[in-house]
PDB file of C-alpha atoms in Angstrom:
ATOM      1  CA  UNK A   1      43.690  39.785 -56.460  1.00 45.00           C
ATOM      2  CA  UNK A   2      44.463  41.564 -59.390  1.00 45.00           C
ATOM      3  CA  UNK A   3      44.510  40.781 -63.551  1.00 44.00           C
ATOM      4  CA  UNK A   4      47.551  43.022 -64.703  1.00 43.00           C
ATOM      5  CA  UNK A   5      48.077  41.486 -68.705  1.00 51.00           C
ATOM      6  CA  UNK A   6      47.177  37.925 -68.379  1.00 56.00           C
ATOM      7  CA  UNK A   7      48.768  38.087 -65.065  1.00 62.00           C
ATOM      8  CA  UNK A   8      47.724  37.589 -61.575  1.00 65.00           C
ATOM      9  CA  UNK A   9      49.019  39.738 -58.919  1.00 69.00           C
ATOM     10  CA  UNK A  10      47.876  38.302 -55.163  1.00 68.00           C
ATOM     11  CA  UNK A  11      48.761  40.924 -52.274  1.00 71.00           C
ATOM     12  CA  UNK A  12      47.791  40.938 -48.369  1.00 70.00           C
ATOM     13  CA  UNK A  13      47.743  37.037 -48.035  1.00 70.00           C
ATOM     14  CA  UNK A  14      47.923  36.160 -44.238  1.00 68.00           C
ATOM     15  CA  UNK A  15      50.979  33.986 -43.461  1.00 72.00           C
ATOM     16  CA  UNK A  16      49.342  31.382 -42.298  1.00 73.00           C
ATOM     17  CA  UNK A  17      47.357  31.190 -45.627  1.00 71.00           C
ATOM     18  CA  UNK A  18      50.653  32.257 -48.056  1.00 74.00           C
ATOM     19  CA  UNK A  19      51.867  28.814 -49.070  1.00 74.00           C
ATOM     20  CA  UNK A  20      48.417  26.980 -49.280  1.00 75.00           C
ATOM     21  CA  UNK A  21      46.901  29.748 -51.275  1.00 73.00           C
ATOM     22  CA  UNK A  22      50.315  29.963 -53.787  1.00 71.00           C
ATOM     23  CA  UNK A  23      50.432  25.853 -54.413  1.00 71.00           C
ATOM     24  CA  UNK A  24      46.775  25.817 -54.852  1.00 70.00           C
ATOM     25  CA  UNK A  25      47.192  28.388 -57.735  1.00 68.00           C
ATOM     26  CA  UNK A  26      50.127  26.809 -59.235  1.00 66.00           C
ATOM     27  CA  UNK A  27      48.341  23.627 -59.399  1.00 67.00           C
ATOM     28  CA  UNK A  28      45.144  25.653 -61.706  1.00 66.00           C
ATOM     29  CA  UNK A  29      47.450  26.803 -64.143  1.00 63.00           C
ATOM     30  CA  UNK A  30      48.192  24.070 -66.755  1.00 60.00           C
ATOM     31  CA  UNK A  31      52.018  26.039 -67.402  1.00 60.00           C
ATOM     32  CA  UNK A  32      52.912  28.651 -65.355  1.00 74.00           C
ATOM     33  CA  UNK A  33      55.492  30.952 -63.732  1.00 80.00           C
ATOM     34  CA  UNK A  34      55.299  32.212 -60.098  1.00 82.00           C
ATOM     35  CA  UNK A  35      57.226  34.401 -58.115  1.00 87.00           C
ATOM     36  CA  UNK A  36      56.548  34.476 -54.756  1.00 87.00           C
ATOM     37  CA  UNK A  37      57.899  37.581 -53.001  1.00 89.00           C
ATOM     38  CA  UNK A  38      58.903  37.804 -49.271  1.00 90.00           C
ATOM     39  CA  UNK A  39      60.655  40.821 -47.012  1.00 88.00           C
ATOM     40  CA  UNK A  40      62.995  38.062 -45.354  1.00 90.00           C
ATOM     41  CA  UNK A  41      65.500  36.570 -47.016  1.00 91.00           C
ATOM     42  CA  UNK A  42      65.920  33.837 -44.253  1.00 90.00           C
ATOM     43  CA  UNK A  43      62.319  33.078 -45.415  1.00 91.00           C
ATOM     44  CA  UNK A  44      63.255  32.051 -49.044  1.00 93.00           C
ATOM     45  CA  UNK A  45      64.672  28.138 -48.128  1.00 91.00           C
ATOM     46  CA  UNK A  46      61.761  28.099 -45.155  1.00 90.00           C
ATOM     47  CA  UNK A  47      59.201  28.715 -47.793  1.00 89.00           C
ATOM     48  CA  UNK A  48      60.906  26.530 -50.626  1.00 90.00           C
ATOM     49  CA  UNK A  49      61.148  23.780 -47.669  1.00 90.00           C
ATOM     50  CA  UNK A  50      57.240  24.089 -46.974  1.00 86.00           C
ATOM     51  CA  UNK A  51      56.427  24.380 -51.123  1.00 86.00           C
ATOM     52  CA  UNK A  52      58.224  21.088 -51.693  1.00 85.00           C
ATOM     53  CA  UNK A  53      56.197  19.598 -48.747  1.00 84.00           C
ATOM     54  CA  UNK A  54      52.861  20.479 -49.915  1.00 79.00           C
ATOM     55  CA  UNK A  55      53.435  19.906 -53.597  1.00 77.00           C
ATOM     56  CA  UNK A  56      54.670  16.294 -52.736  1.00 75.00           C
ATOM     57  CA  UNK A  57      50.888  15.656 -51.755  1.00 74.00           C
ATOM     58  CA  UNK A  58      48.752  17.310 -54.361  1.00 68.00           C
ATOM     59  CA  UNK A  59      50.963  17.247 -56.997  1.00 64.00           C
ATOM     60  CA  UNK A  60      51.906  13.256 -57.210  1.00 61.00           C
ATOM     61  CA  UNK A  61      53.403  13.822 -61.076  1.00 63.00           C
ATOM     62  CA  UNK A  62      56.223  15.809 -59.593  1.00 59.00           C
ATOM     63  CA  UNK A  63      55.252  18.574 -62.291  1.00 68.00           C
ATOM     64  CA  UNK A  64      56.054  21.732 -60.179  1.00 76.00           C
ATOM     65  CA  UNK A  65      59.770  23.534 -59.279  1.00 82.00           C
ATOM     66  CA  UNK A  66      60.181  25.230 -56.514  1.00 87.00           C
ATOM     67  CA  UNK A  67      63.491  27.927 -56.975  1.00 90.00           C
ATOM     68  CA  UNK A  68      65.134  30.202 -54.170  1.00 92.00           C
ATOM     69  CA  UNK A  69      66.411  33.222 -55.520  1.00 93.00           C
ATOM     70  CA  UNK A  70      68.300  35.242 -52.523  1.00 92.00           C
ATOM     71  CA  UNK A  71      69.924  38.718 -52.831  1.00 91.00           C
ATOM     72  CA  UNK A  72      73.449  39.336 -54.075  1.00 86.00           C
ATOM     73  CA  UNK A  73      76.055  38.618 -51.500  1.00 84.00           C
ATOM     74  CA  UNK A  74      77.507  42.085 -49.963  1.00 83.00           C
ATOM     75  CA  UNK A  75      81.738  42.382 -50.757  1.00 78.00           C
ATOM     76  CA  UNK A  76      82.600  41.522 -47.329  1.00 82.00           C
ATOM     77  CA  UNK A  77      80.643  38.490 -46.600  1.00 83.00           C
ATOM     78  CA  UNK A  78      82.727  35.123 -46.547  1.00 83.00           C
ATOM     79  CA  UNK A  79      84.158  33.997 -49.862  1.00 75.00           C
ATOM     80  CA  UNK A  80      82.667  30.432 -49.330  1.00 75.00           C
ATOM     81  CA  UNK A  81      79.052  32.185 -48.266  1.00 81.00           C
ATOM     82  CA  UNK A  82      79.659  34.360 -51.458  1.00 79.00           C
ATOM     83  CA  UNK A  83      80.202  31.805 -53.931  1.00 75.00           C
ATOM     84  CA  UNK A  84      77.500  29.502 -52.451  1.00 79.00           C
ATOM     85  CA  UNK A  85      74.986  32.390 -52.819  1.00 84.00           C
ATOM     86  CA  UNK A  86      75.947  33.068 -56.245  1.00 81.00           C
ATOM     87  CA  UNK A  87      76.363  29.882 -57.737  1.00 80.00           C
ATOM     88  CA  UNK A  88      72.648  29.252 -56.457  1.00 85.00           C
ATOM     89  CA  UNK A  89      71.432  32.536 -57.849  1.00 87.00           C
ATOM     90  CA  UNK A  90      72.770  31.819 -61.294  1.00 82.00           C
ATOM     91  CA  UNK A  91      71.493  28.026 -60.914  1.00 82.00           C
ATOM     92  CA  UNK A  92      68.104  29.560 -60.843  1.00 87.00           C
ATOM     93  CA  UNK A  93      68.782  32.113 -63.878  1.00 85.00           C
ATOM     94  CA  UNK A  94      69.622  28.717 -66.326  1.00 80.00           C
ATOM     95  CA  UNK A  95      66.428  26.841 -65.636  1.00 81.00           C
ATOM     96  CA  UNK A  96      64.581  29.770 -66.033  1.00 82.00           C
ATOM     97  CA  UNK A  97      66.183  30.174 -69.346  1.00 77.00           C
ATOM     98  CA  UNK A  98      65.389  25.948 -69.602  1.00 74.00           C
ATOM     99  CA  UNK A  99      61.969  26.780 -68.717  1.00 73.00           C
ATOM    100  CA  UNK A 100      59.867  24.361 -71.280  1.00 69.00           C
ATOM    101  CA  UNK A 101      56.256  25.177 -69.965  1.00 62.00           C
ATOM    102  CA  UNK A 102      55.873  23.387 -66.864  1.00 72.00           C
ATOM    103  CA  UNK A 103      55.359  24.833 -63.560  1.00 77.00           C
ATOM    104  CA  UNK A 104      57.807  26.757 -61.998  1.00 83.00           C
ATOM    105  CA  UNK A 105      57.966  29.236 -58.672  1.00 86.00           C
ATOM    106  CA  UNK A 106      60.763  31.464 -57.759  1.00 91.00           C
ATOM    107  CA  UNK A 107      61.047  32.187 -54.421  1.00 93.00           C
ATOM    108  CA  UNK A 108      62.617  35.666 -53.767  1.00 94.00           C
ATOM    109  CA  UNK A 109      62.605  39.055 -52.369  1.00 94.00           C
ATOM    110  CA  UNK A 110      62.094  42.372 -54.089  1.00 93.00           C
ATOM    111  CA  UNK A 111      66.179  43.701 -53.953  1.00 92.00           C
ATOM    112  CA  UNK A 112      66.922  40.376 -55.487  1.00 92.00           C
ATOM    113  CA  UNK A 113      63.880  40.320 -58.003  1.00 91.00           C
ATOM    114  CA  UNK A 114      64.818  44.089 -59.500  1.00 89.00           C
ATOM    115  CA  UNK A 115      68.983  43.565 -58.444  1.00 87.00           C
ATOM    116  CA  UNK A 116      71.096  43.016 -61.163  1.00 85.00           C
ATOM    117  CA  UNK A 117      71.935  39.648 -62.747  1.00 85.00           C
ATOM    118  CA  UNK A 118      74.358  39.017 -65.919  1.00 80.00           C
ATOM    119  CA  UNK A 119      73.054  39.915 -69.548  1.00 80.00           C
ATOM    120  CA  UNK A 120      71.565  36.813 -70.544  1.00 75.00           C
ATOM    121  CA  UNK A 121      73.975  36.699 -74.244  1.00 76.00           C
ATOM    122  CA  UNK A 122      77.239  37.840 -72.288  1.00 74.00           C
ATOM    123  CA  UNK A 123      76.977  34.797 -69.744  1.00 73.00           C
ATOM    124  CA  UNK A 124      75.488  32.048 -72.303  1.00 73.00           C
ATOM    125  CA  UNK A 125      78.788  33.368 -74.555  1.00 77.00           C
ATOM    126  CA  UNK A 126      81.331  32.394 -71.923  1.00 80.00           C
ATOM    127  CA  UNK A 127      79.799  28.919 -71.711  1.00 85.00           C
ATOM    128  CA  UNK A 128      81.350  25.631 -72.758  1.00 90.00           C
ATOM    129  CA  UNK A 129      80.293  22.494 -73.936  1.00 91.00           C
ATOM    130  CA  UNK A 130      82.370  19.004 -73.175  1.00 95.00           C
ATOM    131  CA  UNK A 131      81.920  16.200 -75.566  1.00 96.00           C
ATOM    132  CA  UNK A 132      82.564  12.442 -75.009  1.00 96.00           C
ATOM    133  CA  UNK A 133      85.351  11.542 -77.806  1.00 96.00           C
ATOM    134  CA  UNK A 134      86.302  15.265 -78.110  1.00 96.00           C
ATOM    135  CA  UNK A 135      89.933  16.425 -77.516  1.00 96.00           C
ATOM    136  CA  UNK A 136      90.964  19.166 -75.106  1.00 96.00           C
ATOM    137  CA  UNK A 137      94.103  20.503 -73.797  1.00 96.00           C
ATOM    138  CA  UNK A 138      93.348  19.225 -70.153  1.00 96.00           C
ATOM    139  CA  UNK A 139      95.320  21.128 -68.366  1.00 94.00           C
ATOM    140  CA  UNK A 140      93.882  24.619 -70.167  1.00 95.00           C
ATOM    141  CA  UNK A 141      90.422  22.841 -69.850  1.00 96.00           C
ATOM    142  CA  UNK A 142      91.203  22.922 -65.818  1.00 96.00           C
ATOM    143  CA  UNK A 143      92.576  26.663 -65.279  1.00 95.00           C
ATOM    144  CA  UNK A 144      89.796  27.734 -67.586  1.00 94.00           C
ATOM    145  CA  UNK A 145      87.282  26.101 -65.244  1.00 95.00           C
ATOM    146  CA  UNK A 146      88.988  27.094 -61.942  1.00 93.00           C
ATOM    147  CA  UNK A 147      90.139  30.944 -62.929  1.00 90.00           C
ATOM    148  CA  UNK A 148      87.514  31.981 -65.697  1.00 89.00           C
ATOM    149  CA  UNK A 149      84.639  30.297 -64.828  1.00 90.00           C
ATOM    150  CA  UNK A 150      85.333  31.007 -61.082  1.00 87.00           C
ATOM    151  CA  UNK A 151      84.804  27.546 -60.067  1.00 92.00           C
ATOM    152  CA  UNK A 152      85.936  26.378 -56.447  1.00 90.00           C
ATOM    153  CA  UNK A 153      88.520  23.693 -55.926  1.00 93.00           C
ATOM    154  CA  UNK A 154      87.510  21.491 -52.999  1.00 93.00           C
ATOM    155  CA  UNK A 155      88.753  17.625 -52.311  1.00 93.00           C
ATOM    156  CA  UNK A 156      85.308  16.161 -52.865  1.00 93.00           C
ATOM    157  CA  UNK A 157      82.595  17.965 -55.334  1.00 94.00           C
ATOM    158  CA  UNK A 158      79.367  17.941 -52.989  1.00 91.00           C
ATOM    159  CA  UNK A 159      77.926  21.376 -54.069  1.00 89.00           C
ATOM    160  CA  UNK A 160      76.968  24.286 -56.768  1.00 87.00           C
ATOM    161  CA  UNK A 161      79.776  25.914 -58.006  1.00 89.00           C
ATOM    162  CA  UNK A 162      81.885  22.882 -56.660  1.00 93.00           C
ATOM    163  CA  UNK A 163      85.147  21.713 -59.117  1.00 96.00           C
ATOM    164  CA  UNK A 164      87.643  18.618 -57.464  1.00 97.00           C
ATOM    165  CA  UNK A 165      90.395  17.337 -59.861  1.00 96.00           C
ATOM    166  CA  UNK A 166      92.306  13.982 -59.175  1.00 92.00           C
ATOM    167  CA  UNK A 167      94.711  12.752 -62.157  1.00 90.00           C
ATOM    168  CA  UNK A 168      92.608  12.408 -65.201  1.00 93.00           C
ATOM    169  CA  UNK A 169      89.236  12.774 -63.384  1.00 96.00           C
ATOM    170  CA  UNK A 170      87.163  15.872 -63.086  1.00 97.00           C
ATOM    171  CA  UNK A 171      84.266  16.153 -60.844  1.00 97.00           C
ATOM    172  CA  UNK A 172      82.265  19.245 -60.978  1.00 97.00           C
ATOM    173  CA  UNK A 173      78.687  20.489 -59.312  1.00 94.00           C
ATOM    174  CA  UNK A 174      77.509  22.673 -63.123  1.00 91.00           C
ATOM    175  CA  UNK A 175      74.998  25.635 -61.334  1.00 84.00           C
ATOM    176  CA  UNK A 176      72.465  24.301 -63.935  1.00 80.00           C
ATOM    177  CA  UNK A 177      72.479  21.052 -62.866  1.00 86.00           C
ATOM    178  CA  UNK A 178      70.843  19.001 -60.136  1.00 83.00           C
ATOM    179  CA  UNK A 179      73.734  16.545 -59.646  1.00 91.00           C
ATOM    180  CA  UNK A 180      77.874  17.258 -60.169  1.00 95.00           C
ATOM    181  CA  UNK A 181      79.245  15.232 -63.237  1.00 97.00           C
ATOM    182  CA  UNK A 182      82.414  13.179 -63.183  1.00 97.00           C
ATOM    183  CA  UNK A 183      84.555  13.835 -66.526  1.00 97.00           C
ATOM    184  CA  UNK A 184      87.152  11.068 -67.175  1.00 97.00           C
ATOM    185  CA  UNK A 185      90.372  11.599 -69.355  1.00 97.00           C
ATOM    186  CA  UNK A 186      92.394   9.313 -71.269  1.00 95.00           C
ATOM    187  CA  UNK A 187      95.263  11.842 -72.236  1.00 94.00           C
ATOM    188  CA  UNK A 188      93.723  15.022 -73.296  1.00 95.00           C
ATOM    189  CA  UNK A 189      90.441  12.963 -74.594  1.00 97.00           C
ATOM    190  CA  UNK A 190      87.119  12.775 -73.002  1.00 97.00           C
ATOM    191  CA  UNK A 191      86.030   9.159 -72.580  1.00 97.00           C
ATOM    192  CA  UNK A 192      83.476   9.347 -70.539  1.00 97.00           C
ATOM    193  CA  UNK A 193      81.474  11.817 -68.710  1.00 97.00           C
ATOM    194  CA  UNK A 194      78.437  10.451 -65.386  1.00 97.00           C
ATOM    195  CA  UNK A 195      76.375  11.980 -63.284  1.00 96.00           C
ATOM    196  CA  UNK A 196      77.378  10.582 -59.894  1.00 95.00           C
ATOM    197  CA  UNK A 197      75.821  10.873 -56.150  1.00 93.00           C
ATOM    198  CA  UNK A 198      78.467  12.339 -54.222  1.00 90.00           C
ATOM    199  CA  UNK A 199      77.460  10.429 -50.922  1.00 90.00           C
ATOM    200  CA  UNK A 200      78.412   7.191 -52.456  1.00 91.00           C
ATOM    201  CA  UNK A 201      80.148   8.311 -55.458  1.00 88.00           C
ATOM    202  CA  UNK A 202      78.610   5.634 -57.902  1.00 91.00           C
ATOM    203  CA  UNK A 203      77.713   7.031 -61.093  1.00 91.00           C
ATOM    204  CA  UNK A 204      74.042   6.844 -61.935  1.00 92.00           C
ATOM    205  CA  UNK A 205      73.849   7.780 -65.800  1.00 93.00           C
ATOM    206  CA  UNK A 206      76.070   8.102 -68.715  1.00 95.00           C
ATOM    207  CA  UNK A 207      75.844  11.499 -70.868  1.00 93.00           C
ATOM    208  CA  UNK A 208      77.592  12.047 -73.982  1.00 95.00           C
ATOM    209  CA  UNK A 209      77.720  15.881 -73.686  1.00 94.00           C
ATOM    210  CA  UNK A 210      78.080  18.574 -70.575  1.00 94.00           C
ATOM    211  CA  UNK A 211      76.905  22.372 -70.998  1.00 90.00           C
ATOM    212  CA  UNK A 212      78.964  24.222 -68.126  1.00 92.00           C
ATOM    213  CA  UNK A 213      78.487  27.831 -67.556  1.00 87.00           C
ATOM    214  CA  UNK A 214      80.642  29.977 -65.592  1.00 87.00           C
ATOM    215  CA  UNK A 215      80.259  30.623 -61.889  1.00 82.00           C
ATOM    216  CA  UNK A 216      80.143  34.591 -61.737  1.00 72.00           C
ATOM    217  CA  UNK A 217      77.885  37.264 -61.470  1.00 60.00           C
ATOM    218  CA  UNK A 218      78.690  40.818 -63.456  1.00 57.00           C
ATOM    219  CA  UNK A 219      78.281  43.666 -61.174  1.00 57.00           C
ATOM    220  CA  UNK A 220      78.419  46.248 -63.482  1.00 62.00           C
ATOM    221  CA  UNK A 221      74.702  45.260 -65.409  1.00 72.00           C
ATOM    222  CA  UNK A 222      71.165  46.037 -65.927  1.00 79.00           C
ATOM    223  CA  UNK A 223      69.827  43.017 -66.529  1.00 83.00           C
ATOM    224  CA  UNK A 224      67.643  41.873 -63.724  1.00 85.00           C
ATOM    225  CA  UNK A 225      65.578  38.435 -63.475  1.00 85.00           C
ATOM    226  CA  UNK A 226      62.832  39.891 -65.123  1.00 82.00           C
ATOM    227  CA  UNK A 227      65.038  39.964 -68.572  1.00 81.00           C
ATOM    228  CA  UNK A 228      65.035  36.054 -67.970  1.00 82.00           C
ATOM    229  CA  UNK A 229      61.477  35.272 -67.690  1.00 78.00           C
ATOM    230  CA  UNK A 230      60.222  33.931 -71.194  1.00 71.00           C
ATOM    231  CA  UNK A 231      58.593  36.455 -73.146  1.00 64.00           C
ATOM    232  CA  UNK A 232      54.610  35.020 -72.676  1.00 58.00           C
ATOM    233  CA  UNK A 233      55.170  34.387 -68.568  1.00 57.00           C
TER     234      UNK A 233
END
């Protein structure tokens, strides 16, 4: 173990010992933010999968996050892959910039760590925020979601990055959000706007405003995840 600037910097854990050793320090801090590097990136959801576990026994309050970040998708990989891989990669960029001093781990590997990631101003900027009793020209509202903001029209919204439209009704998955959102219309008015569970597709809670950012990742940047990380992390 090493102290690097109020940091701590663990290297040459066994495996066996890896996740044990990283919840038990997570759970000392009071606020915190981890990173927990591996070589594999079909380790990232194995480890996230056996964080969750563990922190469901000692950590009964719920008060830790547990974050994959993989590596950019290559060109030629399948569009869906692609836009599944992104839209979870810039899911994890938002609540970093959410962070409000609880206890969070990012799961990742060093190319995605140090790879690039969109300047943190330019992709806030090209954000939008929906308002219940708020006008908008719903068709524009629609093609700016779908072509700009690079989100993918399927018949049911189940998934990050997810958009379905159905008369006045949009459903869409935001990347910063844990659940997709169902936007109802009356004309070119907003009159409602619910988180719903897209397995029975009740709605479970009422908002009266929606912050959706767009679905894309700049390839031409030096920004990295490290430009994300708050300032005293």
């Amino acid at each position: 173990m090493k102290k690097l600037q109020n940091r701590l910097l663990f290297t040459g854990v066994v495996e066996s010992a890896k996740i044990p050793t990283f919840t038990q320090i997570l759970q000392d801090q009071s606020n915190s933010i981890g990173i927990m590097l591996t070589s594999s990136p079909k380790q990232i959801e194995v480890y996230i999968d056996q964080l969750n576990n563990l922190s469901a026994i000692y950590d009964s309050k719920g008060t830790s996050s547990f974050l994959p970040f993989p590596e950019s998708p290559p060109k030629d990989i399948d569009l869906s892959i692609k836009r599944s891989r992104n839209a979870l990669r810039l899911s994890t960029l938002l609540q970093l910039k959410e962070f409000k001093g609880e206890k969070l781990c990012i799961v990742t590997t060093p190319e995605a760590l140090f790879g690039n990631v969109p300047p943190l101003k330019s992709f806030l900027d090209n954000a939008c925020l929906l308002e219940v009793g708020k006008q908008y020209d719903y068709l524009e509202l629609v093609k700016q979601l779908t072509e700009n903001f690079n989100y993918d029209v399927e018949a049911a919204c189940e998934n990050l990055g997810e958009i379905a439209i159905r008369g006045g009704i949009i459903d869409i998955y935001p990347i910063n959000e844990k659940q997709p959102y169902r936007i109802d219309f009356f004309g070119d008015e907003i009159e409602s706007i619910r988180i719903f569970d897209p397995m029975s597709q009740r709605s479970i809670k009422n908002q009266e405003t929606l912050f959706i950012p767009p679905n894309f990742i700049e390839e031409n940047s030096d920004s990295t995840l490290c430009d994300y990380l708050p300032s005293k992390s």
